[in-house]
Amino acid sequence: MGQFGPSLLDLRIITSTSLKQASAFMTGHSVGILVGSVVLGIIFDKMKQEKTYCVAWTVLTMMFILAVIPWCYIYELMVAMHVFKGLAGGGLDTTGNALLISIWRDDGKSFLQSIQFAFAIGGAISPFVTSPFLAPEKDMNITSAITGNESIANYTNNATTSDSGDFPWTESRLYVPYSIAAFLALTATVPLFVLACTSDRPTDVLTKSSEDDSVGEERKTQKLSTGINAFVLIILMVFLGIDCAMEDGFNNFLAIFCVSELKWTKHMASNVTAVFWISFTIARFLGIFLVRIFKPIKLIFFLIVLMIIGFAGFFTAAQFKFYEGIWISSAIVGLAMSMIFPLVFAWTEESILPVTGFVASLFLIACSLGTMINPIVLGFLMENSTPMWFPYLLLGESVITFLVLCLVWTVASHISRLKNTFRDVKIEIRSEDQDNPEHKNFIAESELNEERL
């Protein structure tokens, strides 16, 4: 994720495309995530043997895709590769989290935060690794003013087409950082396959957790109407969709905005993206411990308010060309966005309804839809109107997110009250004479105030 934003300018050089056309890379990636999360989730649930194979194969697929992308100078091929990259990424996200939950059950909340922390580390490091291999400034006159309907592609095409007739992709060295990423994926693939071949953990886990399943089943049988469940799921999907759209849009378009509107060099733009990921990473590390102290909903409210402050500061700094404010605001936004996604899962499980595989799939679908739509809107507005639509749109979306959060919190509070209106009471009556052949067990179950649901 952290590699894509800084490399987007060079991906445009490779394919000789405009910003509007290049936004299809992000949209294709999001479509792939949407399909991959659903398909791989179904495959994961159907697998009877060691499910680590499912995770290992998705990582191996990602390795090959990362190695190929820098050489796809045909636009349609580049879009297709980003779709496949999304398929592998969505599958990895789904199967990796599902595997962790199947192993650790309710004890895996901190481990889930740890996975997100590791994801953030990669996002923080990758801009620094990518930046030295981007095309030199002299090869791309992207810092020229972009106004009205003038296409950014004019600058990239003029810069990347040489008199010698060389292909545009020869001007970029993007294959170096992508090869590094592919090699790292390979180092993760090998131990996963070794673990899958040698581990008998799933059988042990099923035996060990058989008693815990009855406790979890009690939560799943809580009687809430289908309408309430559907309504709260829709609101949560809207919330997550907008949140993921903002996170993806800010990360991927930050470098573009800094180069086109603020006239920064690509190196500086890559560094400010790294600042975003560094604060993102630090906050996710702190989240491993904060989830044990504070309720998830309190943290979510705090982070959303902090995000609004960060986007408001970014808008003000961009409007008045206060460049120090860009760096500070980017760090604040990274801090605010860091923990929201895993916290929504924890809050849903804790206070609303059990996070089953179906619910998790709906959340991932909402995130994919958000990351599909936002790049198209941002790319169109930034290229056909003004790059300042970048802070305009994100600030507006952050305010909408706060309003949606207030709505879903109100509904969640209502659900909590409904759950407290009934209790399942089980009374077991046994004969004192255990040897009596007429010994019988009587179970009486009463549900109080159930009609109020």
Coordinates of N, CA, C and O in Angstrom, one line a residue, residues 112-245:
L112 N -4.6 -9.5 16.4 CA -5.2 -8.9 15.3 C -4.6 -7.5 15.1 O -4.3 -7.0 14.0
Q113 N -4.4 -6.8 16.2 CA -3.8 -5.4 16.2 C -2.3 -5.6 15.7 O -1.8 -4.7 15.0
S114 N -1.7 -6.6 16.1 CA -0.3 -6.8 15.8 C -0.1 -7.0 14.3 O 0.8 -6.6 13.7
I115 N -1.1 -7.7 13.7 CA -1.1 -7.9 12.2 C -1.2 -6.6 11.5 O -0.5 -6.3 10.5
Q116 N -2.1 -5.8 12.0 CA -2.3 -4.4 11.4 C -1.0 -3.6 11.6 O -0.7 -2.7 10.8
F117 N -0.4 -3.8 12.7 CA 0.9 -3.0 13.0 C 2.0 -3.4 12.0 O 2.7 -2.6 11.5
A118 N 2.1 -4.7 11.7 CA 3.0 -5.2 10.8 C 2.7 -4.7 9.4 O 3.6 -4.3 8.6
F119 N 1.5 -4.6 9.0 CA 1.0 -4.0 7.8 C 1.5 -2.6 7.7 O 2.0 -2.1 6.6
A120 N 1.3 -1.8 8.8 CA 1.7 -0.4 8.8 C 3.2 -0.2 8.7 O 3.7 0.7 8.1
I121 N 4.0 -1.2 9.2 CA 5.5 -1.1 9.1 C 5.9 -1.1 7.7 O 6.7 -0.3 7.2
G122 N 5.3 -2.0 6.9 CA 5.6 -2.1 5.5 C 5.2 -0.9 4.8 O 5.9 -0.4 3.9
G123 N 4.1 -0.3 5.1 CA 3.7 1.0 4.5 C 4.6 2.1 4.8 O 4.8 3.0 4.0
A124 N 5.2 2.1 6.0 CA 6.1 3.2 6.4 C 7.4 3.1 5.7 O 8.0 4.1 5.4
I125 N 7.9 1.9 5.6 CA 9.2 1.7 5.0 C 9.2 1.8 3.5 O 10.2 2.4 2.9
S126 N 8.2 1.3 2.8 CA 8.2 1.2 1.4 C 8.4 2.6 0.6 O 9.1 2.6 -0.4
P127 N 7.9 3.7 1.1 CA 8.2 5.0 0.4 C 9.7 5.3 0.4 O 10.2 5.8 -0.6
F128 N 10.4 5.0 1.5 CA 11.8 5.3 1.5 C 12.5 4.4 0.6 O 13.5 4.8 0.0
V129 N 12.1 3.1 0.4 CA 12.7 2.2 -0.5 C 12.4 2.6 -1.9 O 13.3 2.4 -2.8
T130 N 11.2 3.1 -2.2 CA 10.8 3.4 -3.5 C 11.4 4.7 -4.1 O 11.8 4.8 -5.2
S131 N 11.5 5.7 -3.2 CA 11.9 7.0 -3.6 C 13.2 7.1 -4.4 O 13.3 7.8 -5.4
P132 N 14.3 6.4 -4.0 CA 15.6 6.6 -4.8 C 15.5 6.0 -6.2 O 16.4 6.4 -7.0
F133 N 14.5 5.2 -6.5 CA 14.5 4.6 -7.8 C 13.4 5.2 -8.7 O 13.2 4.7 -9.8
L134 N 12.8 6.3 -8.3 CA 11.8 7.0 -9.1 C 12.5 7.8 -10.3 O 13.7 8.1 -10.1
A135 N 11.8 8.0 -11.4 CA 12.4 8.7 -12.5 C 12.9 10.1 -12.1 O 12.2 10.8 -11.3
P136 N 14.0 10.5 -12.6 CA 14.5 11.9 -12.2 C 13.6 13.0 -12.6 O 12.8 12.8 -13.5
E137 N 13.7 14.1 -11.9 CA 12.8 15.2 -12.1 C 13.0 15.8 -13.6 O 12.1 16.2 -14.2
K138 N 14.2 15.7 -14.1 CA 14.5 16.2 -15.4 C 13.7 15.4 -16.5 O 13.6 15.9 -17.6
D139 N 13.3 14.2 -16.2 CA 12.6 13.4 -17.1 C 11.1 13.6 -17.1 O 10.4 13.1 -17.9
M140 N 10.6 14.4 -16.1 CA 9.2 14.6 -16.1 C 8.9 16.0 -15.5 O 9.1 16.3 -14.4
N141 N 8.4 16.8 -16.4 CA 8.1 18.2 -16.0 C 6.8 18.3 -15.4 O 5.9 19.0 -15.9
I142 N 6.6 17.6 -14.3 CA 5.2 17.5 -13.7 C 5.0 18.7 -12.8 O 3.9 18.9 -12.4
T143 N 6.0 19.5 -12.6 CA 5.8 20.6 -11.6 C 5.2 21.8 -12.3 O 5.0 22.8 -11.6
S144 N 5.0 21.7 -13.6 CA 4.4 22.9 -14.3 C 2.9 23.0 -13.8 O 2.3 22.1 -13.3
A145 N 2.4 24.2 -14.0 CA 1.0 24.5 -13.5 C 0.0 23.7 -14.3 O 0.1 23.4 -15.5
I146 N -1.0 23.2 -13.5 CA -2.1 22.4 -14.1 C -3.4 23.2 -13.8 O -3.8 23.2 -12.7
T147 N -4.0 23.7 -14.8 CA -5.2 24.5 -14.6 C -6.3 24.0 -15.6 O -6.0 23.5 -16.6
G148 N -7.5 24.4 -15.2 CA -8.6 24.1 -16.1 C -8.7 22.6 -16.4 O -8.6 21.8 -15.6
N149 N -9.0 22.4 -17.7 CA -9.1 21.0 -18.2 C -7.8 20.5 -18.9 O -7.9 19.5 -19.6
E150 N -6.7 21.2 -18.6 CA -5.5 20.7 -19.2 C -5.0 19.4 -18.6 O -5.0 19.2 -17.4
S151 N -4.7 18.5 -19.4 CA -4.4 17.1 -19.0 C -3.0 17.0 -18.4 O -2.1 17.5 -19.1
I152 N -2.9 16.3 -17.3 CA -1.5 16.1 -16.7 C -0.7 15.2 -17.7 O 0.5 15.2 -17.7
A153 N -1.5 14.4 -18.5 CA -0.8 13.5 -19.4 C 0.1 14.2 -20.4 O 1.1 13.7 -20.9
N154 N -0.2 15.5 -20.7 CA 0.6 16.2 -21.6 C 2.0 16.4 -21.1 O 3.0 16.3 -21.9
Y155 N 2.2 16.5 -19.8 CA 3.5 16.7 -19.2 C 4.3 15.4 -19.2 O 5.4 15.3 -19.6
T156 N 3.6 14.3 -18.8 CA 4.3 13.0 -18.8 C 4.6 12.6 -20.2 O 5.7 12.0 -20.4
N157 N 3.8 12.8 -21.2 CA 4.1 12.3 -22.5 C 5.2 13.1 -23.1 O 6.1 12.5 -23.8
N158 N 5.3 14.4 -22.9 CA 6.4 15.2 -23.4 C 7.7 14.8 -22.8 O 8.7 14.8 -23.4
A159 N 7.6 14.4 -21.5 CA 8.8 14.1 -20.8 C 9.3 12.7 -21.1 O 10.6 12.5 -21.0
T160 N 8.5 11.8 -21.3 CA 8.9 10.4 -21.4 C 9.1 9.9 -22.9 O 9.6 8.8 -23.1
T161 N 8.7 10.7 -23.8 CA 8.9 10.3 -25.2 C 10.2 10.9 -25.8 O 10.3 12.1 -25.9
S162 N 11.1 10.0 -26.1 CA 12.4 10.5 -26.5 C 12.5 10.4 -28.0 O 11.8 9.7 -28.7
D163 N 13.5 11.2 -28.6 CA 13.7 11.2 -30.1 C 14.2 9.8 -30.6 O 14.0 9.5 -31.7
S164 N 14.8 9.1 -29.7 CA 15.4 7.8 -30.1 C 14.3 6.7 -30.3 O 14.6 5.6 -30.8
G165 N 13.1 7.0 -29.8 CA 12.0 6.0 -30.0 C 12.0 5.0 -28.9 O 11.4 4.0 -29.1
D166 N 12.7 5.3 -27.8 CA 12.6 4.3 -26.7 C 11.2 4.2 -26.1 O 10.5 5.2 -26.1
F167 N 10.9 3.1 -25.5 CA 9.6 2.9 -24.9 C 9.6 3.7 -23.6 O 10.7 3.9 -22.9
P168 N 8.5 4.3 -23.1 CA 8.4 5.1 -21.9 C 8.9 4.4 -20.7 O 9.5 5.0 -19.9
W169 N 8.7 3.1 -20.6 CA 9.1 2.4 -19.4 C 10.6 2.3 -19.2 O 11.0 2.0 -18.1
T170 N 11.4 2.5 -20.2 CA 12.8 2.5 -20.1 C 13.3 3.7 -19.2 O 14.5 3.7 -18.8
E171 N 12.5 4.7 -19.1 CA 12.9 5.9 -18.3 C 12.7 5.6 -16.8 O 13.2 6.4 -16.0
S172 N 12.1 4.6 -16.4 CA 11.8 4.3 -15.0 C 12.6 3.1 -14.5 O 12.8 2.2 -15.2
R173 N 13.0 3.2 -13.2 CA 13.7 2.1 -12.5 C 12.8 1.5 -11.4 O 13.3 1.0 -10.4
L174 N 11.5 1.6 -11.7 CA 10.6 1.2 -10.6 C 10.7 -0.4 -10.4 O 10.2 -0.8 -9.4
Y175 N 11.3 -1.1 -11.4 CA 11.4 -2.5 -11.2 C 12.3 -2.9 -10.0 O 12.1 -4.0 -9.4
V176 N 13.1 -2.0 -9.5 CA 14.0 -2.3 -8.4 C 13.2 -2.4 -7.1 O 13.3 -3.5 -6.4
P177 N 12.5 -1.4 -6.7 CA 11.7 -1.5 -5.4 C 10.7 -2.6 -5.5 O 10.4 -3.3 -4.5
Y178 N 10.1 -2.8 -6.7 CA 9.1 -3.9 -6.8 C 9.7 -5.2 -6.7 O 9.1 -6.2 -6.2
S179 N 10.9 -5.4 -7.2 CA 11.6 -6.6 -7.1 C 12.0 -6.9 -5.6 O 11.9 -8.1 -5.2
I180 N 12.3 -5.9 -4.9 CA 12.6 -6.0 -3.5 C 11.3 -6.5 -2.7 O 11.4 -7.4 -1.9
A181 N 10.2 -5.9 -3.1 CA 8.9 -6.3 -2.5 C 8.6 -7.8 -2.8 O 8.1 -8.5 -2.0
A182 N 8.9 -8.1 -4.1 CA 8.6 -9.5 -4.5 C 9.5 -10.5 -3.7 O 9.1 -11.6 -3.3
F183 N 10.7 -10.1 -3.5 CA 11.6 -11.0 -2.7 C 11.2 -11.1 -1.3 O 11.2 -12.2 -0.7
L184 N 10.7 -10.0 -0.7 CA 10.2 -10.1 0.7 C 9.0 -11.0 0.8 O 8.8 -11.8 1.7
A185 N 8.1 -11.0 -0.3 CA 7.0 -11.9 -0.3 C 7.4 -13.3 -0.4 O 6.8 -14.2 0.2
L186 N 8.5 -13.6 -1.1 CA 9.1 -14.9 -1.2 C 9.5 -15.4 0.2 O 9.3 -16.6 0.5
T187 N 10.2 -14.5 0.9 CA 10.7 -14.9 2.2 C 9.5 -15.3 3.2 O 9.7 -16.0 4.1
A188 N 8.3 -14.7 2.9 CA 7.2 -15.0 3.8 C 6.5 -16.3 3.3 O 5.9 -17.1 4.1
T189 N 6.6 -16.6 2.0 CA 6.0 -17.8 1.4 C 6.6 -19.1 1.9 O 5.9 -20.0 2.2
V190 N 7.9 -19.1 1.9 CA 8.6 -20.3 2.3 C 8.2 -20.8 3.7 O 7.8 -22.0 3.8
P191 N 8.3 -20.0 4.8 CA 7.9 -20.6 6.1 C 6.4 -20.9 6.1 O 6.0 -21.8 6.9
L192 N 5.5 -20.2 5.4 CA 4.1 -20.6 5.4 C 3.9 -22.0 4.8 O 3.1 -22.8 5.3
F193 N 4.6 -22.3 3.7 CA 4.5 -23.6 3.2 C 5.1 -24.7 4.1 O 4.5 -25.8 4.2
V194 N 6.2 -24.4 4.7 CA 6.8 -25.3 5.7 C 5.8 -25.5 6.9 O 5.6 -26.7 7.3
L195 N 5.2 -24.5 7.3 CA 4.2 -24.6 8.4 C 3.0 -25.4 8.0 O 2.5 -26.3 8.8
A196 N 2.5 -25.2 6.8 CA 1.4 -26.0 6.3 C 1.7 -27.4 6.2 O 0.8 -28.3 6.4
C197 N 2.9 -27.8 5.8 CA 3.3 -29.2 5.6 C 3.6 -29.9 6.9 O 3.4 -31.1 6.9
T198 N 3.9 -29.2 7.9 CA 4.4 -29.9 9.1 C 3.4 -29.7 10.3 O 3.6 -30.4 11.3
S199 N 2.4 -28.8 10.2 CA 1.6 -28.5 11.4 C 0.3 -29.3 11.4 O -0.3 -29.6 10.4
D200 N 0.0 -29.8 12.6 CA -1.3 -30.4 12.8 C -2.2 -29.6 13.8 O -3.1 -30.1 14.4
R201 N -1.9 -28.3 13.8 CA -2.6 -27.4 14.7 C -4.1 -27.4 14.6 O -4.8 -27.4 15.6
P202 N -4.7 -27.3 13.4 CA -6.1 -27.2 13.3 C -6.9 -28.3 14.1 O -7.9 -28.0 14.7
T203 N -6.4 -29.6 14.0 CA -7.1 -30.6 14.8 C -7.0 -30.4 16.3 O -8.0 -30.5 17.0
D204 N -5.8 -29.9 16.7 CA -5.6 -29.7 18.2 C -6.5 -28.5 18.6 O -7.1 -28.6 19.7
V205 N -6.6 -27.5 17.8 CA -7.4 -26.3 18.1 C -8.9 -26.7 18.3 O -9.6 -26.2 19.2
L206 N -9.4 -27.5 17.3 CA -10.8 -27.9 17.4 C -11.1 -28.6 18.6 O -12.2 -28.4 19.3
T207 N -10.2 -29.5 19.1 CA -10.4 -30.3 20.3 C -10.4 -29.4 21.5 O -11.2 -29.5 22.4
K208 N -9.4 -28.5 21.5 CA -9.2 -27.7 22.7 C -10.3 -26.6 22.9 O -10.6 -26.3 24.0
S209 N -10.9 -26.2 21.8 CA -11.8 -25.1 21.9 C -13.3 -25.5 21.8 O -14.2 -24.7 21.6
S210 N -13.5 -26.8 22.0 CA -14.9 -27.3 21.9 C -15.7 -26.8 23.0 O -16.9 -26.5 22.7
E211 N -15.2 -26.5 24.1 CA -16.0 -26.0 25.2 C -16.3 -24.5 25.0 O -17.3 -24.0 25.3
D212 N -15.3 -23.8 24.3 CA -15.5 -22.4 24.0 C -16.6 -22.2 23.0 O -17.3 -21.1 22.9
D213 N -16.8 -23.2 22.1 CA -17.8 -23.0 21.0 C -19.2 -22.9 21.6 O -20.0 -22.1 21.1
S214 N -19.5 -23.5 22.7 CA -20.8 -23.4 23.3 C -21.1 -22.0 23.8 O -22.2 -21.5 23.8
V215 N -20.0 -21.4 24.3 CA -20.2 -20.0 24.8 C -20.4 -19.1 23.7 O -21.3 -18.2 23.7
G216 N -19.7 -19.3 22.6 CA -19.9 -18.4 21.4 C -21.2 -18.6 20.8 O -21.8 -17.7 20.3
E217 N -21.7 -19.9 20.8 CA -23.0 -20.1 20.3 C -24.1 -19.4 21.0 O -25.1 -19.0 20.4
E218 N -23.9 -19.2 22.3 CA -25.0 -18.5 23.1 C -25.1 -17.1 22.5 O -26.2 -16.6 22.5
R219 N -24.0 -16.4 22.2 CA -24.1 -15.1 21.7 C -24.8 -15.0 20.3 O -25.5 -14.1 20.0
K220 N -24.5 -16.1 19.5 CA -25.1 -16.1 18.2 C -26.6 -16.3 18.2 O -27.3 -16.0 17.2
T221 N -27.2 -16.8 19.3 CA -28.6 -17.1 19.4 C -29.4 -15.9 20.0 O -30.6 -16.1 20.2
Q222 N -28.7 -14.8 20.3 CA -29.4 -13.7 20.8 C -30.4 -13.2 19.8 O -30.1 -13.0 18.6
K223 N -31.7 -13.0 20.2 CA -32.8 -12.8 19.3 C -33.0 -11.3 19.0 O -33.7 -10.6 19.8
L224 N -32.4 -10.9 17.9 CA -32.6 -9.5 17.4 C -33.3 -9.7 16.1 O -33.0 -10.6 15.3
S225 N -34.2 -8.8 15.8 CA -35.0 -8.9 14.6 C -34.1 -8.7 13.4 O -33.0 -8.1 13.4
T226 N -34.5 -9.3 12.3 CA -33.7 -9.3 11.0 C -33.6 -7.8 10.6 O -32.5 -7.4 10.0
G227 N -34.6 -7.1 10.7 CA -34.6 -5.7 10.3 C -33.5 -4.9 11.0 O -32.8 -4.1 10.4
I228 N -33.4 -5.1 12.3 CA -32.4 -4.4 13.1 C -31.0 -4.8 12.7 O -30.1 -3.9 12.5
N229 N -30.8 -6.1 12.5 CA -29.5 -6.6 12.1 C -29.1 -6.0 10.7 O -28.0 -5.5 10.5
A230 N -30.0 -6.0 9.8 CA -29.8 -5.5 8.5 C -29.5 -4.0 8.5 O -28.5 -3.5 7.8
F231 N -30.2 -3.3 9.3 CA -30.0 -1.8 9.4 C -28.7 -1.5 9.9 O -27.9 -0.6 9.4
V232 N -28.3 -2.1 11.0 CA -27.0 -1.8 11.7 C -25.8 -2.2 10.8 O -24.8 -1.5 10.7
L233 N -26.0 -3.3 10.1 CA -24.9 -3.8 9.2 C -24.7 -2.8 8.0 O -23.6 -2.5 7.6
I234 N -25.8 -2.3 7.5 CA -25.7 -1.3 6.4 C -25.0 0.0 6.9 O -24.2 0.5 6.2
I235 N -25.4 0.5 8.1 CA -24.7 1.7 8.6 C -23.2 1.4 8.8 O -22.4 2.3 8.5
L236 N -22.9 0.3 9.4 CA -21.5 -0.1 9.6 C -20.7 -0.2 8.3 O -19.6 0.2 8.2
M237 N -21.4 -0.7 7.3 CA -20.8 -0.8 5.9 C -20.5 0.5 5.3 O -19.4 0.8 4.8
V238 N -21.5 1.4 5.5 CA -21.3 2.8 5.0 C -20.1 3.5 5.7 O -19.2 4.1 5.1
F239 N -20.0 3.3 7.1 CA -19.0 3.9 7.9 C -17.6 3.4 7.4 O -16.7 4.1 7.2
L240 N -17.5 2.0 7.3 CA -16.2 1.5 6.9 C -15.8 1.8 5.5 O -14.7 2.0 5.1
G241 N -16.9 1.9 4.6 CA -16.6 2.2 3.2 C -16.0 3.6 3.1 O -15.0 3.8 2.3
I242 N -16.6 4.6 3.8 CA -16.0 5.9 3.7 C -14.7 6.0 4.4 O -13.7 6.7 3.9
D243 N -14.5 5.3 5.5 CA -13.2 5.4 6.2 C -12.1 4.8 5.3 O -11.0 5.4 5.2
C244 N -12.3 3.6 4.7 CA -11.3 3.0 3.9 C -11.1 3.8 2.6 O -9.9 3.9 2.1
A245 N -12.1 4.5 2.1 CA -11.9 5.4 0.9 C -11.0 6.5 1.3 O -10.2 6.9 0.5

